[in-house]
Coordinates of C-alpha atoms in Angstrom, one line a residue:
M1 CA -28.6 -22.4 9.7
R2 CA -28.3 -26.1 9.7
F3 CA -24.9 -27.4 8.6
G4 CA -23.9 -31.1 8.1
R5 CA -24.2 -34.1 5.9
F6 CA -27.6 -34.5 4.3
P7 CA -29.1 -37.5 2.5
V8 CA -29.3 -36.6 -1.1
D9 CA -33.1 -36.9 -1.0
E10 CA -33.3 -34.2 1.7
A11 CA -30.7 -31.8 0.2
E12 CA -32.9 -29.9 -2.3
G13 CA -32.7 -26.1 -1.6
A14 CA -29.6 -26.4 0.5
V15 CA -26.2 -24.9 -0.3
N16 CA -23.3 -27.1 -1.3
V17 CA -20.3 -26.8 1.1
H18 CA -17.4 -28.6 -0.7
A19 CA -16.6 -28.5 -4.4
L20 CA -17.6 -31.8 -6.0
R21 CA -16.4 -33.1 -9.4
L22 CA -17.8 -36.3 -10.9
P23 CA -18.3 -37.4 -14.5
G24 CA -21.0 -35.0 -15.8
I25 CA -21.2 -33.1 -12.5
E26 CA -19.3 -30.0 -11.4
L27 CA -20.8 -28.6 -8.2
K28 CA -19.0 -25.6 -6.7
K29 CA -18.8 -24.5 -3.1
G30 CA -21.7 -22.3 -2.3
A31 CA -23.8 -23.5 -5.3
P32 CA -27.5 -24.1 -4.6
I33 CA -28.6 -27.7 -4.8
D34 CA -31.6 -27.9 -7.1
R35 CA -33.6 -30.8 -8.4
P36 CA -31.6 -31.4 -11.7
T37 CA -28.4 -31.5 -9.6
L38 CA -30.0 -34.0 -7.2
E39 CA -31.0 -36.2 -10.1
K40 CA -27.4 -36.2 -11.4
L41 CA -26.1 -37.0 -7.9
R42 CA -28.4 -39.9 -7.6
A43 CA -27.4 -41.2 -11.0
A44 CA -23.8 -41.0 -10.0
G45 CA -24.5 -43.1 -6.9
V46 CA -24.0 -40.2 -4.4
E47 CA -26.0 -41.0 -1.3
S48 CA -25.2 -37.9 0.9
I49 CA -23.7 -34.5 0.7
V50 CA -22.3 -31.9 3.1
A51 CA -24.5 -28.8 2.8
A52 CA -25.9 -25.9 4.7
R53 CA -29.6 -25.1 4.9
L54 CA -30.8 -21.6 5.8
E55 CA -33.4 -21.3 8.5
P56 CA -36.2 -18.7 8.8
G57 CA -34.7 -15.2 9.4
D58 CA -31.2 -16.2 8.2
V59 CA -29.7 -13.8 5.7
G60 CA -27.7 -15.4 2.8
E61 CA -24.0 -14.7 2.6
D62 CA -24.2 -12.5 -0.6
Q63 CA -27.2 -10.5 0.7
A64 CA -25.6 -10.0 4.1
A65 CA -22.3 -8.9 2.6
A66 CA -24.1 -6.4 0.3
R67 CA -26.1 -4.9 3.1
I68 CA -23.0 -4.4 5.4
A69 CA -20.9 -3.0 2.6
A70 CA -23.6 -0.5 1.6
A71 CA -23.9 0.6 5.2
I72 CA -20.3 1.3 5.9
A73 CA -19.4 2.9 2.5
G74 CA -18.6 6.6 2.9
D75 CA -17.8 9.4 0.5
H76 CA -16.2 8.5 -2.8
V77 CA -16.6 4.8 -2.2
R78 CA -18.7 2.4 -4.3
V79 CA -19.7 -1.2 -3.7
D80 CA -19.2 -4.1 -6.1
R81 CA -21.9 -6.8 -6.6
A82 CA -21.5 -9.4 -3.9
F83 CA -20.4 -12.9 -4.8
T84 CA -19.4 -16.0 -2.7
G85 CA -20.1 -14.1 0.5
R86 CA -17.8 -11.2 -0.4
A87 CA -18.6 -7.5 -1.2
N88 CA -15.6 -5.4 -2.3
L89 CA -15.6 -1.6 -1.8
R90 CA -13.7 0.5 -4.4
A91 CA -12.4 4.0 -4.6
G92 CA -14.7 6.3 -6.5
A93 CA -11.8 8.8 -7.0
A94 CA -8.0 8.9 -6.7
G95 CA -7.1 10.1 -3.2
L96 CA -6.2 9.0 0.4
M97 CA -8.0 6.5 2.6
R98 CA -9.9 7.8 5.6
I99 CA -10.8 5.0 8.0
D100 CA -12.9 5.2 11.2
R101 CA -10.7 2.7 13.1
R102 CA -12.8 2.4 16.2
A103 CA -16.0 1.7 14.2
V104 CA -14.2 -0.9 12.1
D105 CA -12.9 -2.7 15.2
A106 CA -16.4 -2.5 16.8
L107 CA -18.1 -4.0 13.8
N108 CA -15.5 -6.9 13.6
R109 CA -16.2 -7.6 17.3
I110 CA -20.0 -8.1 16.9
D111 CA -19.8 -11.7 15.6
E112 CA -17.3 -13.9 13.9
A113 CA -19.8 -14.4 11.0
A114 CA -19.1 -11.0 9.5
T115 CA -15.7 -9.4 8.9
L116 CA -14.4 -6.1 7.4
A117 CA -10.9 -5.5 6.2
T118 CA -9.6 -2.2 4.9
L119 CA -6.5 -0.5 3.5
P120 CA -4.5 1.5 6.1
E121 CA -5.5 5.0 7.0
F122 CA -4.0 7.6 4.5
H123 CA -3.1 4.9 2.0
P124 CA -3.0 6.5 -1.5
V125 CA -5.4 4.8 -4.0
E126 CA -6.4 5.3 -7.6
A127 CA -10.0 5.4 -8.8
G128 CA -11.3 1.9 -9.0
A129 CA -8.8 0.4 -6.5
M130 CA -10.2 -2.0 -3.9
V131 CA -10.1 -0.2 -0.6
A132 CA -12.0 -2.6 1.7
T133 CA -13.8 -6.0 1.6
V134 CA -16.7 -7.4 3.6
K135 CA -16.5 -11.2 3.9
I136 CA -19.2 -13.4 5.5
I137 CA -17.6 -16.5 7.0
P138 CA -20.5 -18.9 7.1
F139 CA -23.2 -19.3 4.3
A140 CA -25.7 -17.2 6.2
V141 CA -25.9 -14.7 9.1
P142 CA -28.7 -15.0 11.7
A143 CA -31.2 -12.2 11.8
G144 CA -30.2 -11.1 15.3
V145 CA -26.6 -10.6 14.3
M146 CA -27.6 -8.6 11.2
E147 CA -29.7 -6.3 13.5
R148 CA -26.7 -5.7 15.8
I149 CA -24.5 -4.9 12.8
R150 CA -27.2 -2.5 11.4
L151 CA -27.4 -0.6 14.7
A152 CA -23.6 -0.3 14.8
S153 CA -23.1 0.6 11.1
G154 CA -22.4 4.0 9.5
P155 CA -19.8 5.4 7.1
M156 CA -16.5 3.9 8.1
V157 CA -14.5 3.8 4.9
Q158 CA -14.1 6.9 2.6
V159 CA -11.7 8.4 0.2
A160 CA -10.4 12.0 0.4
P161 CA -9.9 12.9 -3.3
F162 CA -6.7 14.6 -4.4
R163 CA -7.6 18.3 -4.9
L164 CA -4.4 20.3 -5.5
T165 CA -3.3 20.1 -9.1
R166 CA -0.8 23.0 -9.6
A167 CA 2.7 22.7 -8.0
A168 CA 5.8 24.9 -8.1
V169 CA 9.2 23.4 -7.8
I170 CA 12.2 25.5 -6.7
C171 CA 15.8 24.1 -6.6
T172 CA 18.5 26.0 -4.8
M173 CA 22.0 25.8 -6.3
L174 CA 25.5 26.0 -5.0
P175 CA 28.8 26.0 -7.0
G176 CA 29.2 22.4 -8.1
S177 CA 25.4 21.7 -8.3
T178 CA 24.9 19.6 -11.4
E179 CA 22.2 19.8 -14.1
K180 CA 21.9 16.0 -14.0
V181 CA 20.8 16.0 -10.4
V182 CA 18.2 18.7 -11.0
A183 CA 16.8 17.0 -14.1
G184 CA 16.5 13.7 -12.2
T185 CA 14.8 15.5 -9.3
L186 CA 12.2 17.1 -11.6
R187 CA 11.4 13.8 -13.3
T188 CA 10.9 12.1 -10.0
T189 CA 8.8 14.9 -8.6
A190 CA 6.7 15.1 -11.8
A191 CA 5.9 11.4 -11.5
R192 CA 4.9 11.7 -7.9
L193 CA 2.6 14.6 -8.7
A194 CA 1.1 12.9 -11.7
A195 CA 0.2 9.9 -9.6
A196 CA -2.1 12.2 -7.7
G197 CA -3.4 14.1 -10.8
A198 CA -1.1 17.1 -10.2
R199 CA 1.6 18.7 -12.4
I200 CA 4.4 21.2 -12.2
V201 CA 3.3 24.6 -13.4
S202 CA 6.4 26.6 -12.4
E203 CA 10.1 25.6 -12.0
E204 CA 12.9 27.8 -10.9
R205 CA 16.6 27.4 -10.0
V206 CA 18.0 30.0 -7.7
R207 CA 21.1 30.6 -5.6
H208 CA 21.1 28.8 -2.2
E209 CA 20.5 32.0 -0.4
E210 CA 17.5 33.4 1.6
G211 CA 17.5 36.6 -0.6
A212 CA 17.1 34.5 -3.8
L213 CA 14.6 32.0 -2.5
A214 CA 12.1 34.4 -1.0
P215 CA 11.2 36.2 -4.3
A216 CA 11.1 32.8 -6.1
L217 CA 8.4 31.7 -3.6
R218 CA 6.5 34.9 -4.1
R219 CA 6.6 34.3 -7.9
A220 CA 5.3 30.8 -7.4
L221 CA 2.3 32.1 -5.4
A222 CA 1.6 34.7 -8.0
C223 CA 1.6 32.2 -10.9
G224 CA -1.3 30.3 -9.2
A225 CA 0.7 27.4 -7.7
E226 CA -1.4 25.6 -5.0
I227 CA 1.7 24.0 -3.4
A228 CA 5.4 24.8 -3.5
I229 CA 8.2 22.2 -3.1
V230 CA 11.8 23.4 -2.4
F231 CA 14.8 21.1 -3.0
G232 CA 17.8 22.6 -1.3
A233 CA 21.3 22.2 -2.6
S234 CA 22.2 21.5 1.0
A235 CA 20.0 19.6 3.5
I236 CA 18.1 21.8 6.0
A237 CA 20.0 21.7 9.3
D238 CA 18.0 24.1 11.5
R239 CA 14.9 26.3 11.6
L240 CA 17.2 29.2 10.9
D241 CA 18.7 27.6 7.8
V242 CA 18.4 29.1 4.3
I243 CA 15.1 27.4 3.3
P244 CA 13.1 28.2 6.4
A245 CA 14.5 31.7 6.5
G246 CA 13.5 32.1 2.8
I247 CA 9.9 31.0 3.5
E248 CA 9.6 33.5 6.4
A249 CA 11.2 36.3 4.3
A250 CA 8.5 35.7 1.7
G251 CA 5.9 36.4 4.3
G252 CA 5.3 32.7 5.3
R253 CA 5.6 30.7 8.5
I254 CA 7.2 27.4 9.6
D255 CA 4.7 24.9 10.9
H256 CA 7.1 22.0 11.6
F257 CA 10.7 20.8 11.0
G258 CA 11.8 17.2 11.3
M259 CA 9.7 14.0 11.4
P260 CA 9.9 10.5 13.0
V261 CA 10.0 8.8 9.6
D262 CA 13.2 7.3 8.1
P263 CA 14.0 8.1 5.4
G264 CA 12.5 11.6 5.5
N265 CA 13.7 13.0 8.8
L266 CA 14.7 16.4 7.5
L267 CA 11.3 17.5 6.1
L268 CA 10.1 21.0 6.7
V269 CA 6.4 22.1 6.4
G270 CA 5.5 25.7 6.1
R271 CA 2.9 28.0 4.5
I272 CA 2.7 31.2 2.6
G273 CA -0.9 32.5 2.7
D274 CA -3.0 29.5 1.6
M275 CA -0.1 27.8 -0.3
P276 CA 1.6 24.9 1.6
V277 CA 5.4 24.9 1.2
L278 CA 7.5 21.7 1.6
G279 CA 11.2 21.8 2.3
A280 CA 12.1 18.4 0.8
P281 CA 14.5 16.1 2.5
G282 CA 17.3 14.7 0.3
C283 CA 15.5 11.3 0.0
A284 CA 12.7 12.9 -1.9
R285 CA 14.9 13.0 -5.0
S286 CA 14.5 9.2 -5.1
P287 CA 11.3 7.6 -6.3
K288 CA 11.3 5.2 -3.3
E289 CA 8.7 5.8 -0.6
N290 CA 9.8 8.1 2.2
G291 CA 8.3 10.5 4.8
F292 CA 8.0 13.2 2.1
D293 CA 5.3 11.1 0.4
W294 CA 3.3 10.8 3.5
V295 CA 3.0 14.6 3.9
L296 CA 2.8 15.4 0.2
H297 CA -0.2 13.1 -0.3
R298 CA -2.2 14.6 2.6
L299 CA -1.5 18.1 1.4
L300 CA -2.5 17.2 -2.2
A301 CA -5.8 15.8 -0.8
G302 CA -6.5 19.2 0.9
L303 CA -6.0 17.8 4.4
D304 CA -4.3 19.8 7.2
V305 CA -1.0 18.4 8.4
T306 CA -0.2 19.6 11.9
S307 CA 2.8 19.2 14.1
H308 CA 0.8 16.6 16.1
D309 CA 0.1 14.7 12.9
I310 CA 3.7 14.5 11.9
M311 CA 4.9 13.6 15.4
S312 CA 2.4 10.7 15.4
M313 CA 4.0 9.0 12.3
G314 CA 6.7 7.2 14.2
V315 CA 4.9 3.8 14.4
G316 CA 5.4 2.3 11.0
G317 CA 7.8 5.2 10.1
L318 CA 10.9 3.0 9.7
L319 CA 10.7 2.5 5.9
M320 CA 14.2 1.2 5.0
E321 CA 13.1 -2.4 4.7
I322 CA 9.5 -1.8 3.5
P323 CA 8.8 -2.1 -0.2
S324 CA 7.4 1.0 -1.8
R325 CA 3.6 1.2 -1.9
P326 CA 2.3 1.5 -5.4
Q327 CA 1.4 4.9 -6.8
P328 CA -1.8 5.3 -8.7
R329 CA -1.5 4.5 -12.4
E330 CA -1.7 7.1 -15.1
K331 CA -4.9 6.9 -17.0
A332 CA -4.8 5.2 -20.4
P333 CA -6.2 6.9 -23.4
D334 CA -9.9 6.6 -24.1
G335 CA -11.0 3.5 -26.0
S336 CA -13.8 1.0 -26.5
E337 CA -15.0 -1.7 -24.1
G338 CA -13.9 -5.3 -24.5
I339 CA -11.2 -7.7 -23.5
G340 CA -7.7 -7.0 -24.9
V341 CA -4.7 -9.2 -25.3
V342 CA -1.3 -8.3 -23.8
V343 CA 1.7 -10.1 -25.3
L344 CA 4.8 -9.9 -23.1
A345 CA 7.8 -9.6 -25.4
A346 CA 10.3 -7.7 -23.3
G347 CA 12.5 -10.4 -21.8
R348 CA 16.2 -10.9 -22.4
G349 CA 16.1 -14.6 -23.2
T350 CA 19.4 -15.2 -21.4
R351 CA 19.2 -19.0 -21.8
M352 CA 19.7 -18.6 -25.5
P353 CA 22.9 -16.5 -25.7
H354 CA 23.8 -17.0 -29.4
A355 CA 20.6 -15.3 -30.7
Y356 CA 17.7 -13.2 -29.4
K357 CA 15.1 -15.8 -28.6
L358 CA 11.9 -13.9 -29.6
T359 CA 13.2 -13.1 -33.1
A360 CA 14.7 -16.5 -33.7
T361 CA 12.7 -18.3 -36.4
V362 CA 10.7 -21.5 -36.3
N363 CA 10.3 -22.8 -39.9
G364 CA 11.0 -19.3 -41.2
E365 CA 8.8 -17.3 -38.8
P366 CA 10.0 -15.3 -35.8
L367 CA 8.8 -16.8 -32.5
V368 CA 7.3 -13.5 -31.4
R369 CA 5.4 -13.1 -34.7
R370 CA 3.8 -16.5 -34.3
A371 CA 2.5 -15.6 -30.8
V372 CA 1.2 -12.2 -32.0
R373 CA -0.5 -13.7 -35.0
A374 CA -2.4 -16.1 -32.7
A375 CA -3.5 -13.1 -30.6
L376 CA -4.7 -11.3 -33.7
A377 CA -6.6 -14.3 -34.9
S378 CA -8.7 -14.2 -31.7
K379 CA -11.8 -12.1 -31.2
Q380 CA -10.2 -10.0 -28.6
R381 CA -9.0 -6.4 -29.2
P382 CA -6.8 -4.5 -28.9
V383 CA -3.6 -6.6 -29.0
V384 CA -0.9 -4.8 -27.0
V385 CA 2.8 -5.9 -27.4
V386 CA 5.1 -5.0 -24.6
T387 CA 8.7 -4.5 -25.8
G388 CA 11.9 -4.1 -23.8
H389 CA 15.2 -5.9 -24.7
E390 CA 15.9 -5.6 -28.4
A391 CA 12.7 -3.6 -28.9
E392 CA 13.6 -2.6 -32.5
E393 CA 14.2 -6.2 -33.5
V394 CA 10.8 -7.2 -32.1
R395 CA 9.1 -4.3 -33.9
R396 CA 10.7 -5.4 -37.2
A397 CA 9.7 -9.0 -36.7
L398 CA 6.1 -7.7 -36.3
A399 CA 6.1 -5.3 -39.2
G400 CA 2.7 -5.0 -40.9
L401 CA 0.7 -6.5 -38.0
D402 CA -2.2 -4.4 -36.4
V403 CA -0.9 -4.2 -32.9
K404 CA -0.3 -1.4 -30.3
F405 CA 3.3 -1.3 -29.1
V406 CA 4.2 -0.1 -25.6
H407 CA 7.9 0.0 -24.5
N408 CA 8.9 -1.0 -21.0
P409 CA 12.2 0.8 -20.1
D410 CA 12.3 -1.0 -16.8
F411 CA 12.1 -4.5 -18.3
A412 CA 15.4 -5.5 -16.6
D413 CA 13.6 -5.1 -13.2
G414 CA 11.4 -8.1 -13.8
L415 CA 8.3 -9.5 -15.4
S416 CA 6.0 -7.5 -13.2
T417 CA 7.1 -4.2 -14.9
S418 CA 6.1 -5.5 -18.3
L419 CA 2.8 -6.8 -17.1
K420 CA 2.0 -3.4 -15.5
A421 CA 3.1 -1.6 -18.7
G422 CA 0.8 -3.8 -20.8
I423 CA -2.2 -3.4 -18.6
A424 CA -1.8 0.4 -18.4
A425 CA -1.7 0.6 -22.2
L426 CA -5.2 -1.0 -22.6
P427 CA -8.2 1.3 -23.1
P428 CA -9.6 2.7 -19.8
K429 CA -13.0 0.9 -20.5
A430 CA -11.4 -2.5 -21.2
S431 CA -13.3 -5.1 -19.2
G432 CA -10.3 -7.5 -19.0
A433 CA -7.2 -8.8 -20.6
V434 CA -5.7 -12.1 -21.7
V435 CA -2.0 -12.0 -20.8
T436 CA 0.1 -14.3 -23.0
L437 CA 3.8 -14.9 -23.4
A438 CA 5.7 -14.3 -26.6
D439 CA 7.8 -17.5 -26.2
M440 CA 4.8 -19.9 -26.2
P441 CA 4.4 -20.8 -29.9
K442 CA 1.6 -23.4 -29.4
V443 CA -1.0 -21.1 -27.9
D444 CA -3.7 -20.4 -30.5
A445 CA -6.6 -18.1 -31.0
G446 CA -9.1 -20.7 -29.8
L447 CA -7.5 -20.9 -26.4
I448 CA -7.3 -17.1 -26.0
D449 CA -11.0 -16.8 -26.8
R450 CA -12.0 -19.6 -24.5
L451 CA -10.1 -17.9 -21.6
A452 CA -11.7 -14.5 -22.4
E453 CA -15.2 -16.0 -22.6
A454 CA -14.7 -17.7 -19.2
L455 CA -14.5 -14.3 -17.4
D456 CA -17.8 -13.2 -15.9
D457 CA -17.8 -10.4 -13.3
E458 CA -21.4 -10.9 -12.4
A459 CA -20.8 -14.6 -11.7
G460 CA -17.6 -13.8 -9.7
R461 CA -15.3 -15.3 -12.3
L462 CA -12.5 -12.7 -12.3
V463 CA -9.6 -15.0 -13.4
A464 CA -9.5 -17.7 -16.1
V465 CA -6.6 -20.2 -16.3
P466 CA -6.0 -23.2 -18.6
V467 CA -5.8 -26.5 -16.7
A468 CA -4.8 -30.0 -17.7
E469 CA -4.6 -32.9 -15.2
G470 CA -4.7 -30.4 -12.3
R471 CA -1.8 -28.3 -13.7
R472 CA -2.3 -24.6 -14.5
G473 CA -0.6 -23.0 -17.4
N474 CA -0.7 -19.9 -19.6
P475 CA -2.1 -17.6 -20.9
V476 CA -4.2 -16.2 -18.0
A477 CA -7.3 -14.0 -18.5
W478 CA -7.9 -11.2 -15.9
S479 CA -11.0 -9.1 -15.2
A480 CA -10.4 -5.3 -15.1
R481 CA -11.6 -5.5 -11.4
L482 CA -8.1 -6.9 -10.7
F483 CA -6.1 -4.4 -12.7
P484 CA -5.3 -2.3 -9.7
E485 CA -3.8 -5.3 -8.0
L486 CA -1.8 -6.2 -11.1
A487 CA -0.5 -2.7 -11.1
A488 CA 0.8 -3.2 -7.6
L489 CA 3.1 -6.1 -8.5
S490 CA 6.9 -5.7 -8.2
G491 CA 10.0 -7.7 -9.0
D492 CA 10.6 -10.6 -11.4
V493 CA 7.4 -12.4 -10.6
G494 CA 4.2 -12.8 -12.4
A495 CA 0.8 -12.8 -10.8
R496 CA 0.4 -16.4 -9.6
H497 CA 0.1 -15.3 -6.0
L498 CA -2.9 -13.2 -7.0
I499 CA -4.6 -16.3 -8.4
A500 CA -4.1 -18.0 -5.1
A501 CA -5.4 -14.9 -3.2
H502 CA -8.6 -14.9 -5.3
A503 CA -9.1 -18.7 -5.4
E504 CA -12.9 -18.3 -5.2
A505 CA -12.9 -16.2 -8.3
V506 CA -10.8 -18.5 -10.6
A507 CA -12.4 -20.2 -13.5
E508 CA -10.5 -23.3 -14.8
V509 CA -10.6 -23.9 -18.5
P510 CA -9.8 -27.5 -19.4
V511 CA -7.3 -28.0 -22.2
E512 CA -5.7 -30.9 -24.0
G513 CA -2.1 -31.2 -25.3
D514 CA 0.8 -29.0 -24.1
A515 CA 0.0 -25.7 -25.7
A516 CA -0.6 -24.0 -22.3
F517 CA 2.7 -25.3 -20.9
A518 CA 5.2 -25.3 -23.8
D519 CA 7.6 -22.3 -23.8
I520 CA 10.9 -22.0 -25.6
D521 CA 13.9 -21.1 -23.5
T522 CA 16.9 -22.7 -25.2
R523 CA 18.3 -23.3 -28.8
E524 CA 17.7 -27.1 -28.3
E525 CA 14.0 -26.5 -27.5
L526 CA 13.6 -24.3 -30.5
E527 CA 15.3 -26.9 -32.8
A528 CA 13.2 -29.7 -31.3
L529 CA 10.0 -27.7 -32.1
E530 CA 11.1 -27.0 -35.6
I531 CA 11.9 -30.7 -36.3
H532 CA 8.6 -31.8 -34.8
E533 CA 6.6 -29.4 -36.9
L534 CA 8.5 -30.4 -40.1
A535 CA 7.8 -34.0 -39.3
E536 CA 4.1 -33.3 -38.8
T537 CA 4.0 -31.3 -42.1
A538 CA 5.7 -34.1 -43.9
S539 CA 3.2 -36.6 -42.5
V540 CA 0.3 -34.5 -43.6
D541 CA 1.7 -33.9 -47.1
A542 CA 2.4 -37.6 -47.5
G543 CA -1.0 -38.7 -46.4
P544 CA -2.8 -38.7 -49.8
A545 CA 0.1 -40.6 -51.5
L546 CA 0.1 -43.2 -48.7
D547 CA -3.6 -43.7 -49.1
A548 CA -3.2 -44.2 -52.8
M549 CA -0.5 -46.8 -52.3
K550 CA -2.7 -48.7 -49.8
A551 CA -5.6 -48.6 -52.3
E552 CA -3.3 -50.1 -55.1
D553 CA -2.1 -52.9 -52.7
A554 CA -5.7 -53.7 -51.9

């Protein structure tokens, strides 16, 4: 491959290296330089351009990425269409990552031109989640390098699907054990299991005694449970304690007690016949990630968990300061294809303390209703409204509008929770979503449609943002390819860092005016908007009379 600055007259057929914007010309990085483009460059006075020209035998970046991705994809992994030298691999089923670490390292050492990045081994993923990406660094790979990669390639990335779906939960009780603790434990456990496509089929509460636990375990096995989880009223202290003794009394065995993961140290793994039994550590009552998750996920995927496996979990096992990894999302109900609109209307509006911001009126209409009417006036469907703070007030303000409501009970935990709730409420076949904010009253249907139309998976345009004078605003349109990454957000942040992470896939939609930037946070801003609109209305209404007066004067 030849790389450098070419005279414009010699650049036809080469690939552009640096994005170029001139009046009437927008040439992106990686775009082929054809004859019409050359004519525009000459007309603009451009004499030379930095470009790359492939030589005989070179394999273009997209073709090279596609070949490598196809060669290394294993079971339950599919490959996206390559774009801008990148081919993403996605999970074909919910399950756990299985990575051939040595093979991945060997491929990455062949040549700096080709790189492969993956999720960690045993990372839980949902169907459709990105699990690996092949990125070609230059614009082409020499034939010799491609041949070396071919000889070293083979399935390196695969997904072990979750297989066990029926779980029994047994809680042992002591005097003073509370119903509230048990109910919370069951809710948390049901959510963990649901993330892997499993459910609780049997639930019992028995005395914290070996003689009471053993028959409960036998009943769990008899009802068809594929895995049993025991939450003790007291933490397991020894292999001779109540829970391990109860497992053995039921005809089972203890495989391992304790683990080098914190939190999660007091985990016990056993088996009764073909049914794995987990003695849960106390931290498993919390939804935060702990050692229990690591073992539970492997068992639900039908993988063996040996003492050696558990004792090898120490590196990376200190989880106290590590944010929880996202669990797979529940599947949304079936629906039609298309791009939806998610209106975020869950915030507390703390900068307007004397009234709830979203239901405050602008010229007689609630702020949130104006935002939702704009969404409904667009071509995009469905329109999903995410509620949180003052949910009933928001619903009343939107009475009679054809929208789908989804309530976010965790709205106080930050913007990301509302974004995830809205995305999860879209139909499973939705191809994308325009995410708009309920406190931006100047956004109209035209802007929403322009952003939706700018998305193009085949062309690699996975995000669309409105831009004026180099400044990016809202709403933002997202391809469904990025929904798994949106679902992994946490805290009181939006998705701006994802836009930066996918810079090559961002389509900028030019806008005029301040519609994409004007939000309402304070009473003063609300009143200023109302006064401005009243003035505009008065000017429009007075227009014919003023014209008549001018005609008389003439």
